[in-house]
Tab-separated table of C-alpha atoms and ligand atoms in Angstrom:
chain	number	residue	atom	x	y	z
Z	831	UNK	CA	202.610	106.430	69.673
Z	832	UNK	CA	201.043	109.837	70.369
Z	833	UNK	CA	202.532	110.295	73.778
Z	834	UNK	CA	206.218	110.866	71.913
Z	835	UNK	CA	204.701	113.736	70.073
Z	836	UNK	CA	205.718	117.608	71.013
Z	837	UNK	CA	203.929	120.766	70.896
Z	838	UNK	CA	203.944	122.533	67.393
Z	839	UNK	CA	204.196	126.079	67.221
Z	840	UNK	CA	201.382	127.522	65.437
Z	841	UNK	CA	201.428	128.661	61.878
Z	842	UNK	CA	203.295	132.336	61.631
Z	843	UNK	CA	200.206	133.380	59.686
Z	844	UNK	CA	196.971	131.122	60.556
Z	845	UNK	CA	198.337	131.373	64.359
Z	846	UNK	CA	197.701	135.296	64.031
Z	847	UNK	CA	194.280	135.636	63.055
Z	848	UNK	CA	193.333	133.386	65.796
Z	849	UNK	CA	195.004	135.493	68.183
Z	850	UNK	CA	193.361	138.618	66.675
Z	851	UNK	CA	190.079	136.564	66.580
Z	852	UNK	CA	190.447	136.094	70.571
Z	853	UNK	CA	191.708	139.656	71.253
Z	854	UNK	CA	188.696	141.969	72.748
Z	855	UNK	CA	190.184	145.370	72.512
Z	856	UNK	CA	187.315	147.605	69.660
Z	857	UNK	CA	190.433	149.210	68.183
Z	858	UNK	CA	192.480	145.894	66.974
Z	859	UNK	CA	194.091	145.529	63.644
Z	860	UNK	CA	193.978	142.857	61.806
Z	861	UNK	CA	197.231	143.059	59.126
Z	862	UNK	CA	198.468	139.374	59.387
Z	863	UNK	CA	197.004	137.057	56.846
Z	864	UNK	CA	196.044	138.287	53.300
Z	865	UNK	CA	192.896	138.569	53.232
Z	866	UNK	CA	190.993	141.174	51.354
Z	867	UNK	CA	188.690	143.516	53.065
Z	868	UNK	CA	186.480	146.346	52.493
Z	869	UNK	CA	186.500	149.625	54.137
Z	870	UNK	CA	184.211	148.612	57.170
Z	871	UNK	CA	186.900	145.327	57.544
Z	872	UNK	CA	184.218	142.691	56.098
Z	873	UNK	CA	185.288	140.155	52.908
Z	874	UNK	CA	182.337	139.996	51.134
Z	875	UNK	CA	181.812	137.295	48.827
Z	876	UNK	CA	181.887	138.761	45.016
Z	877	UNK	CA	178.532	139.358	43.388
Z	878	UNK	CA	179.579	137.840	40.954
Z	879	UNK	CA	180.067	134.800	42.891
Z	880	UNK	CA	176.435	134.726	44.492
Z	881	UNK	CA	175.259	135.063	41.177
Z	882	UNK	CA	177.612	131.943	40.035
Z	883	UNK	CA	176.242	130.378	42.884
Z	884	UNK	CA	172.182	130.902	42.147
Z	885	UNK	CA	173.226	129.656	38.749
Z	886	UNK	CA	174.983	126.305	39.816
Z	887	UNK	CA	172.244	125.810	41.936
Z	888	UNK	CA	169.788	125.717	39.239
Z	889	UNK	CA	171.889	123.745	36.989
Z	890	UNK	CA	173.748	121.285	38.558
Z	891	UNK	CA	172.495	117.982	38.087
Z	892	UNK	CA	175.199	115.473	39.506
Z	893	UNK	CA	177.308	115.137	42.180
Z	894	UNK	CA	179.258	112.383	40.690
Z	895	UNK	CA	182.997	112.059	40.309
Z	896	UNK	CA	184.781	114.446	38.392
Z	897	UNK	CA	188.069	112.883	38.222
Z	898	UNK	CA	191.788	113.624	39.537
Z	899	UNK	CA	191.846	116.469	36.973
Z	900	UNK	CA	188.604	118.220	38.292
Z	901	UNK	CA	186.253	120.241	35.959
Z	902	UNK	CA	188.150	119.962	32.304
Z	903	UNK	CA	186.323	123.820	31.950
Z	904	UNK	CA	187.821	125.231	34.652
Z	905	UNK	CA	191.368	123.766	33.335
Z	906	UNK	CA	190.455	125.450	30.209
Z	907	UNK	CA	189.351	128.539	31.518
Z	908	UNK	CA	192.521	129.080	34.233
Z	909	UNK	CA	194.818	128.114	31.457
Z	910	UNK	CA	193.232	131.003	29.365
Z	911	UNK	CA	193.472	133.284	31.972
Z	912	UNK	CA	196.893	132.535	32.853
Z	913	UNK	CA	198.440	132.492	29.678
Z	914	UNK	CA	196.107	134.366	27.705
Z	915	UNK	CA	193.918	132.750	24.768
Z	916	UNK	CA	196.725	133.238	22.068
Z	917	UNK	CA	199.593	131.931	23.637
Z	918	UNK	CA	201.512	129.603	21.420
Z	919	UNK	CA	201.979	127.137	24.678
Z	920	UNK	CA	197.908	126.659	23.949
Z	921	UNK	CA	198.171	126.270	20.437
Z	922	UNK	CA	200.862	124.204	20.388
Z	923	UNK	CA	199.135	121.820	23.296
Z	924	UNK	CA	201.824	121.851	25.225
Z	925	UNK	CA	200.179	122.559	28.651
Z	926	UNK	CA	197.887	120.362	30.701
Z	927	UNK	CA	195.627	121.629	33.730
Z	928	UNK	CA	194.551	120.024	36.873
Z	929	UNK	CA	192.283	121.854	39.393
Z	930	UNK	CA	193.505	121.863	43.288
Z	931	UNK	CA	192.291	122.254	46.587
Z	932	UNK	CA	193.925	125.975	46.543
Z	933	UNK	CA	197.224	127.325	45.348
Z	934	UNK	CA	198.603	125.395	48.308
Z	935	UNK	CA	197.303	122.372	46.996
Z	936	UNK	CA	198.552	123.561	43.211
Z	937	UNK	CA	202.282	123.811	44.908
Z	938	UNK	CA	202.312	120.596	46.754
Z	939	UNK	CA	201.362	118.482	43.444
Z	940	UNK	CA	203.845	120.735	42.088
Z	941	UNK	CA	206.646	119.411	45.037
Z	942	UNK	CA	205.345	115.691	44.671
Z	943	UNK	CA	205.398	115.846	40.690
Z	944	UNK	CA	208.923	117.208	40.469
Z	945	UNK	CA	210.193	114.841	42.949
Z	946	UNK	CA	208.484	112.405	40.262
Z	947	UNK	CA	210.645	113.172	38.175
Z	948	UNK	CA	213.658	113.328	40.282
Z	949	UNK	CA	213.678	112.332	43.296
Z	950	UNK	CA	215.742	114.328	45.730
Z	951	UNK	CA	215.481	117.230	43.397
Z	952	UNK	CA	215.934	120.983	45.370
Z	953	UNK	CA	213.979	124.060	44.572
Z	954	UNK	CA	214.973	127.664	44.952
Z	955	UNK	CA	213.138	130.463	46.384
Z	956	UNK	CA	213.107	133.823	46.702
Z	957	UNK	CA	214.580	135.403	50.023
Z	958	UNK	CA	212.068	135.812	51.709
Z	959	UNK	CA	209.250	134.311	50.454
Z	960	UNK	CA	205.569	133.016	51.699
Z	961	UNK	CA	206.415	131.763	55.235
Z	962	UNK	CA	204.731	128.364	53.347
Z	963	UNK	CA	206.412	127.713	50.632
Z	964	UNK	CA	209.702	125.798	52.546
Z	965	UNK	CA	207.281	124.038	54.276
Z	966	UNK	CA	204.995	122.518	51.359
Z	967	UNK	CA	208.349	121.576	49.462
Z	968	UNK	CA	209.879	119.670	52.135
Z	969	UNK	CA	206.915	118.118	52.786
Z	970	UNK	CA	206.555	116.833	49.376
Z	971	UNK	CA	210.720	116.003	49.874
Z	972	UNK	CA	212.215	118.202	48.115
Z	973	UNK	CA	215.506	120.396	49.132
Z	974	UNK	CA	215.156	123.531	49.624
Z	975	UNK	CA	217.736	126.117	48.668
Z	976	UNK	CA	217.385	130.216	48.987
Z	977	UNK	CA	218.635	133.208	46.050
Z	978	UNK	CA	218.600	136.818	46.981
Z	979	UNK	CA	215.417	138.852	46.405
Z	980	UNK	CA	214.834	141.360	48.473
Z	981	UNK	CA	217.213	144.049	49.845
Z	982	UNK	CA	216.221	145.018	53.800
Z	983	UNK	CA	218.473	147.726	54.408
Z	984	UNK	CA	217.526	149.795	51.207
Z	985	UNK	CA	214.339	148.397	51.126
Z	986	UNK	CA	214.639	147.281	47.340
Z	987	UNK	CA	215.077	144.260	45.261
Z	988	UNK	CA	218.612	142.991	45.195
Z	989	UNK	CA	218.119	142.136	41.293
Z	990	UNK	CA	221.482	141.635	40.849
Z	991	UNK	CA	222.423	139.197	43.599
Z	992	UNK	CA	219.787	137.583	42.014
Z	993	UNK	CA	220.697	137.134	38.500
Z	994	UNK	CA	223.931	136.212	39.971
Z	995	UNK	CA	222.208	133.279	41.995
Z	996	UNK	CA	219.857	132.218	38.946
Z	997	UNK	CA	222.826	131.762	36.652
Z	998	UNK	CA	224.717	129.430	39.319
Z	999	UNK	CA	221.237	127.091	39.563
Z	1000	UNK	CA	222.148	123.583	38.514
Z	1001	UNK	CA	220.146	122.577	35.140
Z	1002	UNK	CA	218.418	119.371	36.788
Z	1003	UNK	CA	216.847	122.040	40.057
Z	1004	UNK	CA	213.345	123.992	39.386
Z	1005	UNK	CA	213.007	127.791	40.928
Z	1006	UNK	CA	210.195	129.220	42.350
Z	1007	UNK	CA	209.274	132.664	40.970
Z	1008	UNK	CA	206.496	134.950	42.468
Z	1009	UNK	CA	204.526	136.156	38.988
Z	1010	UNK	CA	203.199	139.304	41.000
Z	1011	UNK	CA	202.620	140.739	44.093
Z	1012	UNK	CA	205.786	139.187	45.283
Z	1013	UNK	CA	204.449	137.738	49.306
Z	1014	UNK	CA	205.878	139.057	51.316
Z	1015	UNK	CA	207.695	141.954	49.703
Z	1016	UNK	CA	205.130	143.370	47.191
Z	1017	UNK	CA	208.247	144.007	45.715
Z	1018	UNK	CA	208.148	142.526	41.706
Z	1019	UNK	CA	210.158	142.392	38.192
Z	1020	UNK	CA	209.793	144.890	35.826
Z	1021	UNK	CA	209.576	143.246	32.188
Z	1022	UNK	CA	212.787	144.132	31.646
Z	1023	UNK	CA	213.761	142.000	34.855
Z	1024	UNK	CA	211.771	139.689	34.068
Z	1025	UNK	CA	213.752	139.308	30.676
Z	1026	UNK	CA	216.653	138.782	32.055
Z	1027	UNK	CA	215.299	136.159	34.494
Z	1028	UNK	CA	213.630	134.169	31.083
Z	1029	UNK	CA	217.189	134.643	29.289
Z	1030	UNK	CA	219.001	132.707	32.055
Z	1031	UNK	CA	216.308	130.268	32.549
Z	1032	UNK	CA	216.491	129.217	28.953
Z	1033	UNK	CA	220.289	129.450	29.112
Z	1034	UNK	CA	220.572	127.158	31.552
Z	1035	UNK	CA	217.683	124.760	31.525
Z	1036	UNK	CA	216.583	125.102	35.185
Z	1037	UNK	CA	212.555	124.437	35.664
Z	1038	UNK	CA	210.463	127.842	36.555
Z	1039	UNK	CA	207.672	127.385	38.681
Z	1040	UNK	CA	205.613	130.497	38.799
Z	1041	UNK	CA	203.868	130.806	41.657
Z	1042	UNK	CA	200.244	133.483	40.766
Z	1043	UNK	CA	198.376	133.582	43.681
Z	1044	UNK	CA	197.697	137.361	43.022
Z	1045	UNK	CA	196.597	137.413	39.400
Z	1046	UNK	CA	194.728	141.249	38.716
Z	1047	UNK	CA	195.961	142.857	42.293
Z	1048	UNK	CA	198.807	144.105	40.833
Z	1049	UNK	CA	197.763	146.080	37.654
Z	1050	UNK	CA	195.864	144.254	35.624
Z	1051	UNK	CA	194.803	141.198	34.674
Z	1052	UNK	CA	197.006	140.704	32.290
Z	1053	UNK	CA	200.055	143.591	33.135
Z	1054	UNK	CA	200.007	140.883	36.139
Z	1055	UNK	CA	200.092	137.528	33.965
Z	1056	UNK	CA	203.225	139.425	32.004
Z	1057	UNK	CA	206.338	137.462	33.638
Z	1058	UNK	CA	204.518	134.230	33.696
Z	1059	UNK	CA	204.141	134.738	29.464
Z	1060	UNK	CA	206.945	135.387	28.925
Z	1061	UNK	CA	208.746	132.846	30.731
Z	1062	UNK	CA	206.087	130.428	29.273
Z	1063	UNK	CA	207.512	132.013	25.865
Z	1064	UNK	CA	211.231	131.171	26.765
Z	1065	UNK	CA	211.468	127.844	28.103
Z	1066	UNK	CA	210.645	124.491	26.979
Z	1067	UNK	CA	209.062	123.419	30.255
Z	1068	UNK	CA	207.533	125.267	33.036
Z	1069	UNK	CA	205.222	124.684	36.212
Z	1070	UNK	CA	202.640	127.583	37.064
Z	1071	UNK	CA	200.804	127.042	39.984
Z	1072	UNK	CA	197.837	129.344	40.429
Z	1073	UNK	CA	194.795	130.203	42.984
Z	1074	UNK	CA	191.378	131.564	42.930
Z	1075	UNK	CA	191.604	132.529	46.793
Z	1076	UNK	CA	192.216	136.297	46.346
Z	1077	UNK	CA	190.570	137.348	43.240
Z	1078	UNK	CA	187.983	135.488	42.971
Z	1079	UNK	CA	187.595	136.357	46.735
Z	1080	UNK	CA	186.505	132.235	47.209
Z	1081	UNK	CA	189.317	131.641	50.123
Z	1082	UNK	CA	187.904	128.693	51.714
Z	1083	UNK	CA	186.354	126.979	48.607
Z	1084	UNK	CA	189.720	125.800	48.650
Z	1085	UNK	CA	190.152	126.424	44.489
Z	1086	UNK	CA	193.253	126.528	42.436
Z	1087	UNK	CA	195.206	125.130	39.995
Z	1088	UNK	CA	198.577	123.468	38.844
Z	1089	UNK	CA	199.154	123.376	35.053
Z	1090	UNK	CA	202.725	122.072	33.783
Z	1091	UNK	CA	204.244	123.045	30.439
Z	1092	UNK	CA	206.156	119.905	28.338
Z	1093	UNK	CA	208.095	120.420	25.448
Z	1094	UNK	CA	205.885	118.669	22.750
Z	1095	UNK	CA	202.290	117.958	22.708
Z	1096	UNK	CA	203.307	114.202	22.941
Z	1097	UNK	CA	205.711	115.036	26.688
Z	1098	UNK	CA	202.483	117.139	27.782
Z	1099	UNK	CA	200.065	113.562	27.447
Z	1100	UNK	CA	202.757	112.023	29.310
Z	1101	UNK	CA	203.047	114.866	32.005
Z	1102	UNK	CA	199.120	114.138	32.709
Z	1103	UNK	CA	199.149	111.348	33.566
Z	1104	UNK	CA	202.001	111.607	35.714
Z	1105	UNK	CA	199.551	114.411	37.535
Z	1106	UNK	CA	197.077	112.519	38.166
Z	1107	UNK	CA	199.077	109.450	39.663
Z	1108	UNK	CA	200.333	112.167	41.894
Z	1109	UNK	CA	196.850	113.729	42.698
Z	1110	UNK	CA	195.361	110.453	42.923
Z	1111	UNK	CA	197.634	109.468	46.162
Z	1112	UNK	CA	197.260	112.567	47.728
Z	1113	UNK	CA	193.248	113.855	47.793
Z	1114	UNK	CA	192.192	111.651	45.155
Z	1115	UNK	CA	190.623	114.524	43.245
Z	1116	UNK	CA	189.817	117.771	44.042
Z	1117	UNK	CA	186.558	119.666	45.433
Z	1118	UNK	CA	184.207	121.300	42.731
Z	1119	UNK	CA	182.138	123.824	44.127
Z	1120	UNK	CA	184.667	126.552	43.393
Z	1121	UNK	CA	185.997	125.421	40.265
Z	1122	UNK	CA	182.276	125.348	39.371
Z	1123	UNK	CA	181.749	129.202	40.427
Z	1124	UNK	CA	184.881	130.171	38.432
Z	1125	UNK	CA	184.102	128.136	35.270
Z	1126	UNK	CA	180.664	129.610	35.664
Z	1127	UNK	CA	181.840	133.175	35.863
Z	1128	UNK	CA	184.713	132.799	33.160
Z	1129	UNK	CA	182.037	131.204	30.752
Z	1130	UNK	CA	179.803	134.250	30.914
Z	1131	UNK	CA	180.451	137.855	29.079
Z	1132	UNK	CA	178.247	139.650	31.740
Z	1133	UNK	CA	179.741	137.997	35.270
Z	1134	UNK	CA	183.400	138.385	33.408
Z	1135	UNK	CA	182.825	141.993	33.115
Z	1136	UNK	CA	181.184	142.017	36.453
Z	1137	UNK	CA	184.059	139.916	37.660
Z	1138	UNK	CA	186.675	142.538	36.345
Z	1139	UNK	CA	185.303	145.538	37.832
Z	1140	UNK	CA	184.791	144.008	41.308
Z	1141	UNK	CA	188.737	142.948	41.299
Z	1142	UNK	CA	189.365	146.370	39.998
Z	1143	UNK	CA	187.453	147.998	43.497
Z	1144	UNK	CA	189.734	145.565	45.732
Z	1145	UNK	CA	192.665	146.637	43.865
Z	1146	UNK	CA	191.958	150.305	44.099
Z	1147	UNK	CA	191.250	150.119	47.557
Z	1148	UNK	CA	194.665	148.611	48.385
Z	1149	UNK	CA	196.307	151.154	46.566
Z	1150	UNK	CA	194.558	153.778	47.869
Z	1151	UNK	CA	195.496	152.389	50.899
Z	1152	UNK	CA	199.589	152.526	50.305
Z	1153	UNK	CA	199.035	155.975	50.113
Z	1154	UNK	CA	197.130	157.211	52.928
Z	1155	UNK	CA	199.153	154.894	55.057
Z	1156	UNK	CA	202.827	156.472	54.117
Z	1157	UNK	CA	200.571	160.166	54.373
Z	1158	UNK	CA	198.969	159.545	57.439
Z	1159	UNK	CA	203.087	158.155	59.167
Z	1160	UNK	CA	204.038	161.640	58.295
Z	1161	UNK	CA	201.202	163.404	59.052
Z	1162	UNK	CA	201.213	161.551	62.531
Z	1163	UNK	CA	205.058	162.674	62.803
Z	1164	UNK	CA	207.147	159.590	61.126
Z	1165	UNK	CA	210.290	160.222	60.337
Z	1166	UNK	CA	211.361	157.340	58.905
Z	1167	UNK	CA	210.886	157.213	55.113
Z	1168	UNK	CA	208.265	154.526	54.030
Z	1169	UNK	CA	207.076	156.050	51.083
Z	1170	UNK	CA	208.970	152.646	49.224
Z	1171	UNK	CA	205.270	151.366	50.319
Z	1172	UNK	CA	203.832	153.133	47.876
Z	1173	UNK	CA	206.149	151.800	44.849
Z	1174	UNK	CA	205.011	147.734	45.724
Z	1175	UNK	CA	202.363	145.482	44.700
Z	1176	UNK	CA	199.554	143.234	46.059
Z	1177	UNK	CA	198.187	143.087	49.311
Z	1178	UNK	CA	201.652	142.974	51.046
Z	1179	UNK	CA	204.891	145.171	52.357
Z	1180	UNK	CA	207.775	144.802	54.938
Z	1181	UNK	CA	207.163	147.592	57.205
Z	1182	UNK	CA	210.876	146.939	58.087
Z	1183	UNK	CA	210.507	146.715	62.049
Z	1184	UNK	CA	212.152	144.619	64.311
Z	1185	UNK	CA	210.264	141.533	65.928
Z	1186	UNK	CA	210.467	143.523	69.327
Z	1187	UNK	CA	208.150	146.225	67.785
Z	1188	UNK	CA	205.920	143.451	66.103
Z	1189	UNK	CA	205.542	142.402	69.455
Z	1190	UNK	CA	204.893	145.704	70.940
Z	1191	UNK	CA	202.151	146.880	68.022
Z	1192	UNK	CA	200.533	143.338	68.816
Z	1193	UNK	CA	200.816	143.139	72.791
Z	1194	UNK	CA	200.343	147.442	73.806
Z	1195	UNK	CA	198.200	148.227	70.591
Z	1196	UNK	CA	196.236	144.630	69.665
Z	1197	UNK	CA	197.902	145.786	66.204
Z	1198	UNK	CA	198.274	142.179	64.381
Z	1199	UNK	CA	200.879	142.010	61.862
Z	1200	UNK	CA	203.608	138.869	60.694
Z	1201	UNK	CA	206.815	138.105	62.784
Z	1202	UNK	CA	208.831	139.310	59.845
Z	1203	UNK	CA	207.052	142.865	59.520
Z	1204	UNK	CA	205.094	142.147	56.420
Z	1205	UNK	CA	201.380	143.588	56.928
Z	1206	UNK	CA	198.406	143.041	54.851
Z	1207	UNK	CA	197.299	146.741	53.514
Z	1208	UNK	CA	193.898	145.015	52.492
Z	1209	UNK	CA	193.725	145.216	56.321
Z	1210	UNK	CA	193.373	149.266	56.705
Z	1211	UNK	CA	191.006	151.237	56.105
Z	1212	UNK	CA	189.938	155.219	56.649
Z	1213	UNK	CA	188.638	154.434	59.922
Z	1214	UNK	CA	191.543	152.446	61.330
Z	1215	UNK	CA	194.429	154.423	59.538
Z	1216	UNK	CA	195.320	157.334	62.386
Z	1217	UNK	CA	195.221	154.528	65.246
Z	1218	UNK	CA	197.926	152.489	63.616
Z	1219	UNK	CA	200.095	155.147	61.963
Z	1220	UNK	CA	199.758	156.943	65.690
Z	1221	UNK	CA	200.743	153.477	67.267
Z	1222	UNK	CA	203.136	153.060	64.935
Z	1223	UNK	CA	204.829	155.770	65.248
Z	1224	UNK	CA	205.171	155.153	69.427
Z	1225	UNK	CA	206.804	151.929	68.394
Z	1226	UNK	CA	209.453	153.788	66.879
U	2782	LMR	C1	199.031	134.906	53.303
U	2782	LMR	O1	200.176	134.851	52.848
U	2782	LMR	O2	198.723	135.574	54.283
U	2782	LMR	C2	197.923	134.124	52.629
U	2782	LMR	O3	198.389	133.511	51.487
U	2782	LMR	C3	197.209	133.237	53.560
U	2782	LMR	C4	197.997	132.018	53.922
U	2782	LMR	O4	197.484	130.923	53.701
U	2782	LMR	O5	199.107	132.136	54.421
């Protein structure tokens, strides 16, 4: 049986950082996956995680079974976050939590529970969008369909070939949105956008499925939850699908979330246990040592606030980063304009490149960076900066 099988290529993103990983030159960039890291290139784990941690440790006193549905606190606690504790969605008990092995995991039970409900079903997503998302839908069997997003040429988002998509989408299809930090663009909605999108959306009847895998690297916290509300605000029934990777900084805990929105308290019962006949058949039910860390943190006044400020130092330092980047192209003698890089959001933008020149930064430079031209700014730092603009601007 395994003889018939051929080579895979490896994964646009994972296959990277195992390339950088291997690659011996002391001046190599990593900007491929997102990944945060500080200014010496380490990804610390969160204080407020080790102290999470020491706590569990004390505390824990079973090992036993949660369930398909993981830690009902953590549901409670994401769901909170998400949505805010005052959203009518949460007073009306209309939305129902299950933790997952990652946001990966949260969009795959979010594939298999929409093909629940019909099989065959397609799902729209942004062009371009995370080099995964195709993948984790057709695995699940869905059919996947592309709208406009993102304009290359003008380096923009092509909101109204957009709209224009959005309001051909057949009622019985669901469409993937990016909530913030749009990957791979870091190009996102503005509210008014964003009202536009929840106008149609309840027009037509179409299921949203907000993908916030970013939540707090944007703005804020909750400047980043804003589309997601709303949307949750405008349409009977929703999917978010949500992870704990980036900003809780707990990447290979493997921790996230898929919560799905019915239109009565009575469709939302029914809706969870359709979730966790899906979960069930897939990983039976999810780890808990991050979900524990999270609930932990969430549950606790002082780690919250410690929580807060330690997302607002990694979001800084990206920022920061936009800056001197576009500064140090120009002052390194880039022509070119890229100062659109300082206008996006998240960890990631398209530098806009050919795949020639990806090639080039990664083969004459051992500068690391996606196929497509989308780097990871987490990835640069004061010390690195000058090396990569100067490479950079050889390139072009
Ligand atoms: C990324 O887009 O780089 C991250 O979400 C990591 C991944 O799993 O691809």
């Amino acid at each position: 049986m395994f003889t018939q099988l051929k080579q895979v290529p490896a994964d646009p993103i994972l296959g990277l950082s195992v390339k950088y990983k291997a690659d011996n030159n002391p001046n190599k960039i990593d900007l491929g996956a997102g990944i945060y890291k500080d200014e010496v290139g380490r990804t610390p784990v969160l204080a407020c995680v080790k102290a999470a941690e020491q706590y569990r440790v004390e505390q824990e006193a079973s090992k036993a079974y949660l369930g398909s549905a993981g830690s009902g606190l953590f549901n409670e606690k994401m769901t909170e976050l998400m949505l805010g504790k005052a959203h009518n969605v949460i007073a009306q008990n209309r939305i129902r939590t299950v933790s997952t092995p990652g946001g990966t995991g949260a969009l795959r039970v979010a594939g298999e529970f929409i093909k629940t409900c019909t099989p065959g079903a397609t799902i729209w997503v942004s062009n371009p969008t995370w080099a995964n998302h195709q993948g984790i839908f057709k695995a699940a069997g869905l059919s996947v369909k592309t709208y406009p997003y993102y304009d290359y040429e003008n380096n923009c988002l092509d909101f109204d070939g957009m709209l224009a998509a959005l309001k051909q989408i057949p009622k019985e299809d669901a469409v993937l949105l990016h909530a913030c930090c749009h990957n791979p663009s870091g190009m996102d909605l503005s509210k008014e956008q964003w009202q536009q999108v929840a106008e149609v959306a309840n027009h037509i009847g179409f299921i949203p499925v907000v993908d916030m895998a970013y939540q707090g690297f944007g703005e804020d916290l909750d400047a980043d939850a804003y589309g997601l509300r709303l949307m949750a605000d405008s349409v009977e029934q929703m999917i978010i699908c949500s992870s704990c990777s980036k900003n809780f900084g707990l990447y290979r805990e493997r921790i996230g979330a898929c919560s799905i929105i019915g239109s009565s308290a009575a469709y939302a019962d029914i809706i969870n246990s359709v979730l966790l006949a899906v979960v069930r058949v897939i990983y039976s039910m999810p780890p808990a040592h991050g979900a524990a860390i999270v609930e932990t943190i969430l549950s606790s006044p002082t780690l919250t606030t410690q929580w807060h400020s330690e997302l607002e130092e990694m979001r800084d330092r990206i920022n920061g980063m936009r800056q001197l980047f576009v500064d140090k192209l120009v002052e390194n003698g880039v022509t070119r304009d890229f100062s659109f890089i300082t206008t996006q959001k998240g960890m990631f933008s398209f530098l806009g490149i050919d795949k020639e020149q990806v090639q080039r930064l990664q083969d004459e430079f051992s500068i690391y960076i996606v196929g497509s031209s989308r780097i990871s700014l987490a990835g640069i730092s004061p010390t690195n900066v000058d090396y990569l603009t100067q490479s950079i601007a050889k390139i072009l």
